[in-house]
Coordinates of C-alpha atoms and ligand atoms in Angstrom, one line a residue:
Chain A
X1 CA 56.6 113.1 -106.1
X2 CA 60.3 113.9 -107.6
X3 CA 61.1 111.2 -110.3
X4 CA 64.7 109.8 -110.7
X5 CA 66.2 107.8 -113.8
X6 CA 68.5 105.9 -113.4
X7 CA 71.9 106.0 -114.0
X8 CA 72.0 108.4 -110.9
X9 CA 74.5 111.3 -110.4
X10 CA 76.5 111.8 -107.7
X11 CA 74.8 115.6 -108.0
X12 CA 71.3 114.1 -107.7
X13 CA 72.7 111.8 -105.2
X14 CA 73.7 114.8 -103.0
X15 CA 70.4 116.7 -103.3
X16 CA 68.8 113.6 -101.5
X17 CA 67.6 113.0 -97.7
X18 CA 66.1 111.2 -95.3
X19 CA 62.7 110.7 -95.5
X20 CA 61.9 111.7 -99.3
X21 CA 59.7 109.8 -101.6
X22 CA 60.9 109.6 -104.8
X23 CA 59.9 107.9 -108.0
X24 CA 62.4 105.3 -109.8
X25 CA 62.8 104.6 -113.4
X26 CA 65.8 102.7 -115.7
X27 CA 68.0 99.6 -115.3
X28 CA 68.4 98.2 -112.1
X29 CA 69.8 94.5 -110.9
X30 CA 68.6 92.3 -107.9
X31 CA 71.0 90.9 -105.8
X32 CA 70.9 89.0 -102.4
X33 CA 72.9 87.0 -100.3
X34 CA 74.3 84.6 -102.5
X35 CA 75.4 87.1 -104.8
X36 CA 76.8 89.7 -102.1
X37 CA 78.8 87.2 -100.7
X38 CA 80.0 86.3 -104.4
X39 CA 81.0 89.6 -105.1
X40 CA 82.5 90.0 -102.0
X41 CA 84.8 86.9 -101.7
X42 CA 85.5 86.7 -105.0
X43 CA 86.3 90.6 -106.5
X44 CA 86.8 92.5 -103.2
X45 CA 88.5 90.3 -100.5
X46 CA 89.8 88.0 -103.4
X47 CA 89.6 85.0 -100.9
X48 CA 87.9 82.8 -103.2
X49 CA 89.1 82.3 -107.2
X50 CA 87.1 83.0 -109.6
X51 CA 84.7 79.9 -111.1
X52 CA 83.2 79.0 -114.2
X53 CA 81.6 82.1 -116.1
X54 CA 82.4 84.3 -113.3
X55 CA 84.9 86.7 -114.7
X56 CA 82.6 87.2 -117.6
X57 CA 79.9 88.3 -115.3
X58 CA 81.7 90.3 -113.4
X59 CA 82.4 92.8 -116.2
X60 CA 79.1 92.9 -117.6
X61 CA 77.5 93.3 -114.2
X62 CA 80.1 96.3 -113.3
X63 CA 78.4 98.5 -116.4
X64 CA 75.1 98.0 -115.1
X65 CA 76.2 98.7 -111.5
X66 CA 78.2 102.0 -112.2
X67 CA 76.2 105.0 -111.1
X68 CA 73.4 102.2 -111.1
X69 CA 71.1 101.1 -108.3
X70 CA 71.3 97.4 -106.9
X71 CA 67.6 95.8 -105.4
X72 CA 67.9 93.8 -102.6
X73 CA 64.7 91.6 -103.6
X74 CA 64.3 87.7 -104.6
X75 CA 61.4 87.7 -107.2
X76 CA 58.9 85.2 -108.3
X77 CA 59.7 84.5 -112.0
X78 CA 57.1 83.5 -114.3
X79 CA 58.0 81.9 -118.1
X80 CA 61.3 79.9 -116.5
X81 CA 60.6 77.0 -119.3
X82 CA 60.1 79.6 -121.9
X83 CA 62.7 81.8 -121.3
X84 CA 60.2 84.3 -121.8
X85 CA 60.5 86.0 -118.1
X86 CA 58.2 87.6 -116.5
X87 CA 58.5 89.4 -113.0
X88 CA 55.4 88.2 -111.2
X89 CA 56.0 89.0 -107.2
X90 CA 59.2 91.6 -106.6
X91 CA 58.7 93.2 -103.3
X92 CA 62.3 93.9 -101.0
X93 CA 63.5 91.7 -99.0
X94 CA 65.2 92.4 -95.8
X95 CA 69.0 94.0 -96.1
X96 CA 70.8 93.6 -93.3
X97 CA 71.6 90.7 -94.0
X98 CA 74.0 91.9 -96.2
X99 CA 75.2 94.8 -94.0
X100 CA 79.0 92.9 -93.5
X101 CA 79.5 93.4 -97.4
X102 CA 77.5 96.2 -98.5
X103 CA 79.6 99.1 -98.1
X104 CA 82.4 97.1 -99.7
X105 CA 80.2 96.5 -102.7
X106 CA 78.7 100.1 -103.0
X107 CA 82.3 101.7 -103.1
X108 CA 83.8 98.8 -105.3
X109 CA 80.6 99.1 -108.5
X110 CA 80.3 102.7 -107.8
X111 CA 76.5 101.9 -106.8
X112 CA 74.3 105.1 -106.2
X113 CA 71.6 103.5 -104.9
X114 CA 70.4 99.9 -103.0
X115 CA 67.1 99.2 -102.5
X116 CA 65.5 96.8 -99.8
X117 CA 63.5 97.3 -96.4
X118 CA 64.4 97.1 -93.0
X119 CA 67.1 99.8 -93.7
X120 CA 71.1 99.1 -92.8
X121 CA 73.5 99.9 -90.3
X122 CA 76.8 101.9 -89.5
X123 CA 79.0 100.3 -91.9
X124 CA 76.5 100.9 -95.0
X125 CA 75.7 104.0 -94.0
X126 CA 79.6 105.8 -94.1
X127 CA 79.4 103.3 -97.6
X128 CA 76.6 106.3 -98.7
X129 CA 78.5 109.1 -97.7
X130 CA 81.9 107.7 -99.2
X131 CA 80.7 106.5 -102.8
X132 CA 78.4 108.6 -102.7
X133 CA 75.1 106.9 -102.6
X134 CA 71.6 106.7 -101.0
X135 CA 69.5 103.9 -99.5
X136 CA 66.2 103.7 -100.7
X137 CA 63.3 102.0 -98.3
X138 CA 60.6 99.9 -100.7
X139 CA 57.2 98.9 -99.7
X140 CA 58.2 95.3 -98.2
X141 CA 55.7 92.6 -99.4
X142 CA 54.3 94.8 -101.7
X143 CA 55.1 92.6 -104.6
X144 CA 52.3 92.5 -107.0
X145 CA 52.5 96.4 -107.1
X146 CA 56.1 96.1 -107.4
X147 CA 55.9 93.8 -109.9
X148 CA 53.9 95.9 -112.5
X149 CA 56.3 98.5 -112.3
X150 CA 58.6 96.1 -114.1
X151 CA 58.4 97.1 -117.8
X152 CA 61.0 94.3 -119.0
X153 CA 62.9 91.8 -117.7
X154 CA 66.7 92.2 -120.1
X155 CA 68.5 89.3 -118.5
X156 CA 69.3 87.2 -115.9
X157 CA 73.1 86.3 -114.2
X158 CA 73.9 83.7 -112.1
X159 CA 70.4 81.6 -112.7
X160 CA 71.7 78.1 -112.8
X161 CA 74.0 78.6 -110.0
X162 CA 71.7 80.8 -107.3
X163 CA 68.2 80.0 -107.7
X164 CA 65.4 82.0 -109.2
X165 CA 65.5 84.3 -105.6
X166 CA 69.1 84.8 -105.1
X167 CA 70.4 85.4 -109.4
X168 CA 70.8 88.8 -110.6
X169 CA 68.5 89.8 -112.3
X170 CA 68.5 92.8 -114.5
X171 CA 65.3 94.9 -115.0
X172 CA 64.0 97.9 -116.7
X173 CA 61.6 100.1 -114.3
X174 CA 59.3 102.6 -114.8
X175 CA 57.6 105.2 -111.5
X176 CA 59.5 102.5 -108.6
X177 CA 57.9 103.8 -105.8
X178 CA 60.8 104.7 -102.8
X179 CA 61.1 106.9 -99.8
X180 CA 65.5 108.2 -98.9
X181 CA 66.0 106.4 -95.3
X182 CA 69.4 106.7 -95.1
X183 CA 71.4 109.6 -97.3
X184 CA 74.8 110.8 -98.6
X185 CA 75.1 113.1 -95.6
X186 CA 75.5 110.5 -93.2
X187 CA 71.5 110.8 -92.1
X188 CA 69.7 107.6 -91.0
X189 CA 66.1 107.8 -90.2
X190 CA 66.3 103.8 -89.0
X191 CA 68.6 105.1 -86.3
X192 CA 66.5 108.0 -85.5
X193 CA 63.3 106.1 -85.1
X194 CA 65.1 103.6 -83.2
X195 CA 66.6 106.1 -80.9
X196 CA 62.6 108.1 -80.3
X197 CA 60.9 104.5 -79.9
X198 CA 63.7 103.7 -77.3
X199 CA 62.8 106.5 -75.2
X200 CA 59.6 105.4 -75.5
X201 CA 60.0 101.9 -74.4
X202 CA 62.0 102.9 -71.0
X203 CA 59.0 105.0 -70.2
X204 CA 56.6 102.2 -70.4
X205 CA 58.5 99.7 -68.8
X206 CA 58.7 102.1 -65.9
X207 CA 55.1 102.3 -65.7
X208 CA 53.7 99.6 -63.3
X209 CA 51.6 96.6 -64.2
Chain B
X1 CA 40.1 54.0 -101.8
X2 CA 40.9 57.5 -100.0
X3 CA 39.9 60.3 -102.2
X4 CA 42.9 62.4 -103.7
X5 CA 43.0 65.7 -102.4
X6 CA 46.5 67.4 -104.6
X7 CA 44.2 69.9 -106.4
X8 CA 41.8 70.8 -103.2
X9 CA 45.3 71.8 -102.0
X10 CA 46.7 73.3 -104.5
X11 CA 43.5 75.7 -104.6
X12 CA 44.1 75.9 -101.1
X13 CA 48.0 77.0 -102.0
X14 CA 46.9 79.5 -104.2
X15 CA 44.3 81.2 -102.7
X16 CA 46.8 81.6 -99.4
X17 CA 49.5 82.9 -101.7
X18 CA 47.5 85.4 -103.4
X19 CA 44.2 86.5 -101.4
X20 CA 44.7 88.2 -98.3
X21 CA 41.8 87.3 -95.4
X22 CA 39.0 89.6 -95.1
X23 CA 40.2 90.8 -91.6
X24 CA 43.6 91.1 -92.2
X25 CA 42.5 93.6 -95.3
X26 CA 40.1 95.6 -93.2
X27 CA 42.2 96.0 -89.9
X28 CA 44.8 97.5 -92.1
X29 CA 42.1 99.7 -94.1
X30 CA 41.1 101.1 -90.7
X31 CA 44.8 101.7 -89.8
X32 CA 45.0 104.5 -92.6
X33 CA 42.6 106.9 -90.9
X34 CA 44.9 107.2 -87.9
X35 CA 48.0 108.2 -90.5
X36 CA 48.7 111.6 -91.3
X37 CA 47.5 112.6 -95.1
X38 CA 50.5 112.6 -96.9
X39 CA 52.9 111.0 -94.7
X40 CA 55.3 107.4 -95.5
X41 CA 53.3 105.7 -93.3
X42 CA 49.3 106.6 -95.4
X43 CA 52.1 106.1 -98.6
X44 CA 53.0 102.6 -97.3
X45 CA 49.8 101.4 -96.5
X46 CA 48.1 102.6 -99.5
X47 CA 50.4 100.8 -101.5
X48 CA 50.5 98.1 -99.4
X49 CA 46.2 97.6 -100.3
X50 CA 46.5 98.1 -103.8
X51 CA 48.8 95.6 -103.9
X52 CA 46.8 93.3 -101.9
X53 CA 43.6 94.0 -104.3
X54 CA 46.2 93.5 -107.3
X55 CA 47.0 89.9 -106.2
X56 CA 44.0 89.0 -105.3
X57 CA 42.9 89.9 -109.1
X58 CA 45.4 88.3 -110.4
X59 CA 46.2 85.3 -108.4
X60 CA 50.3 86.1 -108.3
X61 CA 51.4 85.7 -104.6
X62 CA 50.8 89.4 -102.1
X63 CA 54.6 88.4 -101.0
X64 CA 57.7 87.4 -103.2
X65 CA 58.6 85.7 -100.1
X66 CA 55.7 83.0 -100.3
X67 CA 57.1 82.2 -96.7
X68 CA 57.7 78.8 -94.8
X69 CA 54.3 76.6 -95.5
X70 CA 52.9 75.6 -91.9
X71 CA 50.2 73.2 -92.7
X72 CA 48.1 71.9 -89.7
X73 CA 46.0 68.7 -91.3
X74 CA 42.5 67.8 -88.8
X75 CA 42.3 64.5 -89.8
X76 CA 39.2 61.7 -89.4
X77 CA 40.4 58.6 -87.6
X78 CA 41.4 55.9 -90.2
X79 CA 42.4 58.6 -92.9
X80 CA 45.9 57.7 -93.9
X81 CA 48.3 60.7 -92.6
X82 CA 51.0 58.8 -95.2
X83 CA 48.7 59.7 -98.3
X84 CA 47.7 63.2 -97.2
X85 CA 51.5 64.3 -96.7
X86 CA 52.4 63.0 -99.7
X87 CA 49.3 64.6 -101.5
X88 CA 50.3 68.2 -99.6
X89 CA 53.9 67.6 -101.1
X90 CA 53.0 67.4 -104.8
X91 CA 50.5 70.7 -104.1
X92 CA 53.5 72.3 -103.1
X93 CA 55.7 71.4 -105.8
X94 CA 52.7 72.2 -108.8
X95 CA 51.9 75.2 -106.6
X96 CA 56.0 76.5 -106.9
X97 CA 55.5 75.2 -110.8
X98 CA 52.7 77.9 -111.4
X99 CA 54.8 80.4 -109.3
X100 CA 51.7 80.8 -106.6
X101 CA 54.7 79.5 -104.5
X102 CA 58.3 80.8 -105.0
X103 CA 61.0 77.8 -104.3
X104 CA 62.3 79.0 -100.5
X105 CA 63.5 75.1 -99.8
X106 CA 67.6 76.0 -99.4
X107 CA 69.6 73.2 -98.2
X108 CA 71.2 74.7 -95.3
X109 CA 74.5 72.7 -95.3
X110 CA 75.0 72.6 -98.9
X111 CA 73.3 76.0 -100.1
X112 CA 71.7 74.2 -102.7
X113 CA 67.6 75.6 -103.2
X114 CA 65.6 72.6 -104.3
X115 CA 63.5 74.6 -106.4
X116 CA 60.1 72.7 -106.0
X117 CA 59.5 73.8 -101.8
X118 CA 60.4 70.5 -100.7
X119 CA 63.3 69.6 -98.7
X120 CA 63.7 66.9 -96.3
X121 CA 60.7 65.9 -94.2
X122 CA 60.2 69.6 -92.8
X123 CA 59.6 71.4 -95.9
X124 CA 56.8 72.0 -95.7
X125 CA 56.1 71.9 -92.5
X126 CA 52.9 69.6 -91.8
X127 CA 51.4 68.9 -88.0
X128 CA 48.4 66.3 -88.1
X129 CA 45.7 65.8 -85.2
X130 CA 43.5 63.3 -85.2
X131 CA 39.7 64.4 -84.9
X132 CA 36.9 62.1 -84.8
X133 CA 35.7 59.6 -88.0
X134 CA 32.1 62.1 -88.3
X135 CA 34.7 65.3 -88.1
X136 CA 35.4 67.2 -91.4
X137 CA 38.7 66.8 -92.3
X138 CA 40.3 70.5 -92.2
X139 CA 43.5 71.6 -93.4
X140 CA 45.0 74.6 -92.2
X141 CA 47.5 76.8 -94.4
X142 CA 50.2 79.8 -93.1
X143 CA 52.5 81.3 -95.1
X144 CA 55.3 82.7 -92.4
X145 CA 57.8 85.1 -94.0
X146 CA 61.4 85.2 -93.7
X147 CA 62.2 89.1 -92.8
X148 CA 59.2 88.6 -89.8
X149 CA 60.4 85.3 -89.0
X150 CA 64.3 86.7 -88.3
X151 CA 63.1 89.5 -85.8
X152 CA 61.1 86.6 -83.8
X153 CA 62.9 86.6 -80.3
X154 CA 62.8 84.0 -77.0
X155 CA 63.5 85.4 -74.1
X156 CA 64.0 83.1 -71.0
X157 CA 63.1 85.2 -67.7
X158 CA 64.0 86.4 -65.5
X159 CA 65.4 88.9 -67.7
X160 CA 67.3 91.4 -66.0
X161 CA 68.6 93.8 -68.4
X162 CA 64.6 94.3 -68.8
X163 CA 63.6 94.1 -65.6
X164 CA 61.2 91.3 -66.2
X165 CA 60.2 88.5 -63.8
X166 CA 58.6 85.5 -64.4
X167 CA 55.0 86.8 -64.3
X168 CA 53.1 88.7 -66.5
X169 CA 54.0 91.8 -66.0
X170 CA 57.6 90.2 -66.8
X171 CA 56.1 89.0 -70.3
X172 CA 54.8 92.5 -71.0
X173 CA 57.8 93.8 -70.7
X174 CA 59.9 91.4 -73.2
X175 CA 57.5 91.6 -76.1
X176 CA 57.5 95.3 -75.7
X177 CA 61.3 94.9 -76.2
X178 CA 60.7 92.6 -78.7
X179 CA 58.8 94.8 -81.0
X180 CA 61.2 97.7 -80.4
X181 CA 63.9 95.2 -81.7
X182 CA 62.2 94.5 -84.7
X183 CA 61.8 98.1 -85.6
X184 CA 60.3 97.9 -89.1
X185 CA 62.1 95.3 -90.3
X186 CA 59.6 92.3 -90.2
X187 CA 57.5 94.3 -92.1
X188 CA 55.0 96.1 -89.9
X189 CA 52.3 96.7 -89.4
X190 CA 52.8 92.9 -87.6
X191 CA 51.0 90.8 -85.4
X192 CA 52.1 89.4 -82.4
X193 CA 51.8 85.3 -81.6
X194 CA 53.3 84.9 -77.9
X195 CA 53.8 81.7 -75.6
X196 CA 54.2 81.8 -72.5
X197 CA 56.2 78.4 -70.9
X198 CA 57.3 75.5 -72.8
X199 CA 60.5 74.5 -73.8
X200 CA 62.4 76.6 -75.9
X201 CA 61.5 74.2 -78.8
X202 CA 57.6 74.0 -78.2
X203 CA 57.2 77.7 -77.0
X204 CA 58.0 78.5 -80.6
X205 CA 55.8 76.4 -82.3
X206 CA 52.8 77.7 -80.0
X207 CA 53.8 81.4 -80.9
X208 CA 53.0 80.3 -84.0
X209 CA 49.6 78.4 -83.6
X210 CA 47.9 81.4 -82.0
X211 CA 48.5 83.0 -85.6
X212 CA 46.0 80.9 -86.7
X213 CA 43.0 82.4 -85.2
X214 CA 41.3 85.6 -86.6
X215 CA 42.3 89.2 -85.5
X216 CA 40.7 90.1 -82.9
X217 CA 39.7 87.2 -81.7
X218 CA 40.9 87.2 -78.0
X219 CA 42.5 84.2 -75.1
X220 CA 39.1 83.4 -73.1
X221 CA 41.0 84.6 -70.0
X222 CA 40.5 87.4 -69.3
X223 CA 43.6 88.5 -67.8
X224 CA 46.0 87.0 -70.7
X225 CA 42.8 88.9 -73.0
X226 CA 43.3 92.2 -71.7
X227 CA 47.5 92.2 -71.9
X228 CA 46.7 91.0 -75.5
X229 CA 44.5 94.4 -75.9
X230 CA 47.4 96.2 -73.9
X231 CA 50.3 95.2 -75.5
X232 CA 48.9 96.4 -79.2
X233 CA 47.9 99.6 -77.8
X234 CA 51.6 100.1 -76.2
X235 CA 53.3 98.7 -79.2
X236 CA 51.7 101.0 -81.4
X237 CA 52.9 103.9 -78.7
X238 CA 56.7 103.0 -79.9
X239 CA 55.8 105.3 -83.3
X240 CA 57.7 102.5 -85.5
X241 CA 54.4 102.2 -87.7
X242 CA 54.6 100.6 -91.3
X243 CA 57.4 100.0 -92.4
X244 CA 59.1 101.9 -90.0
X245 CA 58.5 104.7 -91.7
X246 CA 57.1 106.3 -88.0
X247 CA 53.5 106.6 -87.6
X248 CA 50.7 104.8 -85.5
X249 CA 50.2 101.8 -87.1
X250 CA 53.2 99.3 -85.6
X251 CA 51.0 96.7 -84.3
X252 CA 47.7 95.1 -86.0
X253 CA 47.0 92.5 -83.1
X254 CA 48.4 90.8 -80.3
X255 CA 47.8 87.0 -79.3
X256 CA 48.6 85.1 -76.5
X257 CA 48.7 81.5 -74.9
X258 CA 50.0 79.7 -72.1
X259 CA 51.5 76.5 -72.0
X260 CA 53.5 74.3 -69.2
X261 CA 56.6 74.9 -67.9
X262 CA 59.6 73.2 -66.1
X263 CA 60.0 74.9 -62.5
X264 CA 63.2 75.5 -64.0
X265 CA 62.4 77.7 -67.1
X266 CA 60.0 80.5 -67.8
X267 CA 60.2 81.4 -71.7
X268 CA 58.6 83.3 -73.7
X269 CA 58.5 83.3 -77.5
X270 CA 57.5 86.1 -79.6
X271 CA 56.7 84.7 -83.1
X272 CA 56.2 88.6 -85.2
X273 CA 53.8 87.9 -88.7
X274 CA 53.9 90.6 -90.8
X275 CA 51.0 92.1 -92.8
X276 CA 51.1 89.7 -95.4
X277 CA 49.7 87.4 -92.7
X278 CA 48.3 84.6 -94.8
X279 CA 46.2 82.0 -93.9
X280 CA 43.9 80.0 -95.2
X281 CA 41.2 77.2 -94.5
X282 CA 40.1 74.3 -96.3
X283 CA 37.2 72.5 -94.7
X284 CA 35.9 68.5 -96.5
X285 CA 32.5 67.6 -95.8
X286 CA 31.6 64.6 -97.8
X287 CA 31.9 65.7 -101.7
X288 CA 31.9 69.5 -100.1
X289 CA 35.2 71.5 -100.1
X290 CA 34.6 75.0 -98.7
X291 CA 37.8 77.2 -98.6
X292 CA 37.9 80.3 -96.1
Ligands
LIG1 S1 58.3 89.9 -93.9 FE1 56.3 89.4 -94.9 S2 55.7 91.1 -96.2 FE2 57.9 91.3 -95.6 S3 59.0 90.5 -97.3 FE3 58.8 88.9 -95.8 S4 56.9 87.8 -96.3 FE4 56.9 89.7 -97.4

């Protein structure tokens, strides 16, 4: 299986499509709902002023983002006491929930690739052939498995404020397993499958009881 | 003086959390035959074992998402529903302490996650039934994901769109639909609770009891038993499979029940579990608690 570190070129990016399974390993950051719509309102559509420590995390975020890869995924944090974390569940969670702002965020950090399941929709997809970028599909619920392929956890963002699922957290990866649904040539295998299985629906729902 | 039951429950917690049943494991085993060597869809599904073996070995949760808690308490007449709740509450808090359980209780108004699973009096959600004073008392455990829980539809027939009456060929029709609609995104492989009449709050509820029972295990009538066996065969047609990667694994199981309707309405809910469908048993005889 091809093996990518990350930070990602915009080359590697390129030589990427739908439907290959690639290996991940480097820095990456989680980042859901909460913080989507953080980013967005607050550095993109400017409709809300910053707050608090947020213009501090906003630049330190933007180096890990740049050519980086953001994981939609709300993980299960051991060592919260301590201090001393340690990613114990980190599976993907589901990203179209974030498909109003994503686009906007990819261009804006210069992200080259966001992880999740479920796969995205129009407006993320010209967001991968404009930045260029790539969505990668993870194993949803596979989160012990995903888990282990955490070497380190290097800090966390926004903890106090989001919640243990919805902070960023940044992580160190090593062989992230990943399969290219949606590419930097405007391919999207969500929309193919969804189109075949269509087809297949009308026919049975001709058929008679 | 009723007995205290917090760390009976909390085993109970962690054992949903982190050890996938038996049946669930081996239906999805028997799923990788039909997959193409070498394709996303034998990928997913290896991965998606060894990460159910890894869990169970190391008692972390299968899911990040730990999921909604739906508890359903069978308690003896005269046991005191009051203690029992409270009892399940502090499980659920130690349970979220020892990260079995990752907090999911988000105030919806204020956006504010509790961080313990407890929020108001429907987090977690607990539904008691009274059995009989000689009656075991058994407390059920489901774990219901989020991404599985957002592709969950009602659909109140006639549908037209779908060309589905208010019969059963009707039904068939909508939860084909359904599954098509939810792609890959709940996390297939799924299974498939369905309830047929009701209102719309009660038909949900019941799509979600049926989960309870083991795979395979089918509605004694025969006709709702064989559009059960139907429907996963024609699911599985669609070519979603895990993930929705493509392949021929979309569909695990289907279950079904009825329920009674208003002449006025004709619902049916489709309530989609994903493969990290965990549930758990905890049966009380006497000193005797027996967990399956
Ligand atoms: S749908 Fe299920 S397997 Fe998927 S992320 Fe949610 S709980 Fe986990």
């Amino acid at each position: 299986m091809r093996e990518i570190p990350i930070p990602i070129s915009d080359e590697v990016i390129r030589s990427l499509h739908a439907g290959d399974p690639v290996l991940l390993s480097g820095v990456m950051m989680t980042g859901r709902d909460a913080v989507h719509k953080w980013m967005h309102d607050t550095f993109i559509k400017k409709t809300r002023q910053p707050q608090g420590n947020d213009l501090r995390v906003y630049e330190e975020i933007k180096k890990i983002l740049d050519h980086g890869v953001l994981y939609h995924c709300g993980p299960v944090v051991s060592g919260l006491d301590t201090k001393e974390y340690k990613f114990v569940a980190a599976g993907p969670t589901t990203s179209i929930r974030e498909e109003p702002y994503q686009a906007d965020v990819m261009r804006h950090f210069n992200i080259k690739g966001v992880i999740g399941k479920g796969g995205m929709g129009a407006k993320t997809l010209q967001g991968c052939v404009d930045t260029p970028g790539v969505y990668f599909h993870a194993i949803g619920g596979a989160a012990a498995f995903l888990a282990q392929t955490v070497q380190k956890v290097l800090g966390v963002y926004k903890l106090e404020e989001f919640g243990v699922p919805e902070a960023m957290w940044v992580i160190e990866v090593k062989n992230f397993p990943v399969v290219v649904t949606m590419d930097a040539h405007g391919v999207s295998q969500h929309s193919t499958l969804d189109e075949r299985s269509r087809k297949v629906l009308d026919e049975l729902l001709a058929q008679p009881y | 003086m009723q007995r205290d039951y917090t760390n009976e429950i909390l085993e109970l917690i962690r054992r949903t959390s982190s050890s996938l049943p038996k049946d669930v494991e081996e239906r999805l085993r028997a799923s990788i035959e039909k997959e193409e060597p070498g394709s996303a869809a034998r990928g997913a599904l290896e991965t998606i074992l060894k990460n159910v073996e890894l869990a169970r070995a190391n008692s972390t949760p299968i899911c990040q998402d730990t999921g909604t808690p739906i508890f359903y308490v069978h308690y003896p007449e005269g046991m005191s529903t009051r203690k029992l709740r409270e009892q399940i509450r502090a499980a659920m808090a130690e349970a979220t302490k020892r990260s079995y359980m990752r907090p999911n209780a988000v105030d919806a108004i204020y956006d504010k996650n509790t961080g313990n699973n407890l929020g108001g009096d429907d987090f977690p959600y607990i539904h008691f039934e009274e059995v009989d004073a000689d009656q075991p008392l058994v407390i059920e455990l489901m774990l219901k994901g989020g991404g599985c829980e957002n592709v969950g539809r009602q659909y109140s027939l006639p549908d037209n769109s779908l060309g589905a009456g208010r019969d059963l060929a009707g039904v068939r029709k909508v939860v084909l639909d359904a599954v098509q609609k939810a792609q890959g995104q709940g996390c297939a492989p799924g299974i498939l609770g369905v309830s047929i009449g009701g209102d719309r709050g009660s038909s949900y509820i019941k799509s979600k009891e049926v989960l309870f029972s083991e795979i395979g295990a089918r509605n004694p009538d025969p006709k709702i038993a064989e559009l059960e066996e139907r429907l996963t065969k024609e699911a599985n047609e669609l070519g979603i499979g895990p993930m929705g990667f493509g392949g021929k694994t979309t569909v695990l199981d289907t279950k079904i029940t009825g329920m009674h309707r208003l002449p006025a309405s004709y619902f049916v809910s489709v309530s989609y579990m994903c493969w990290a469908y965990r549930r758990r048993k905890m049966t009380v005889k006497g000193e005797e608690v027996k967990y399956d």
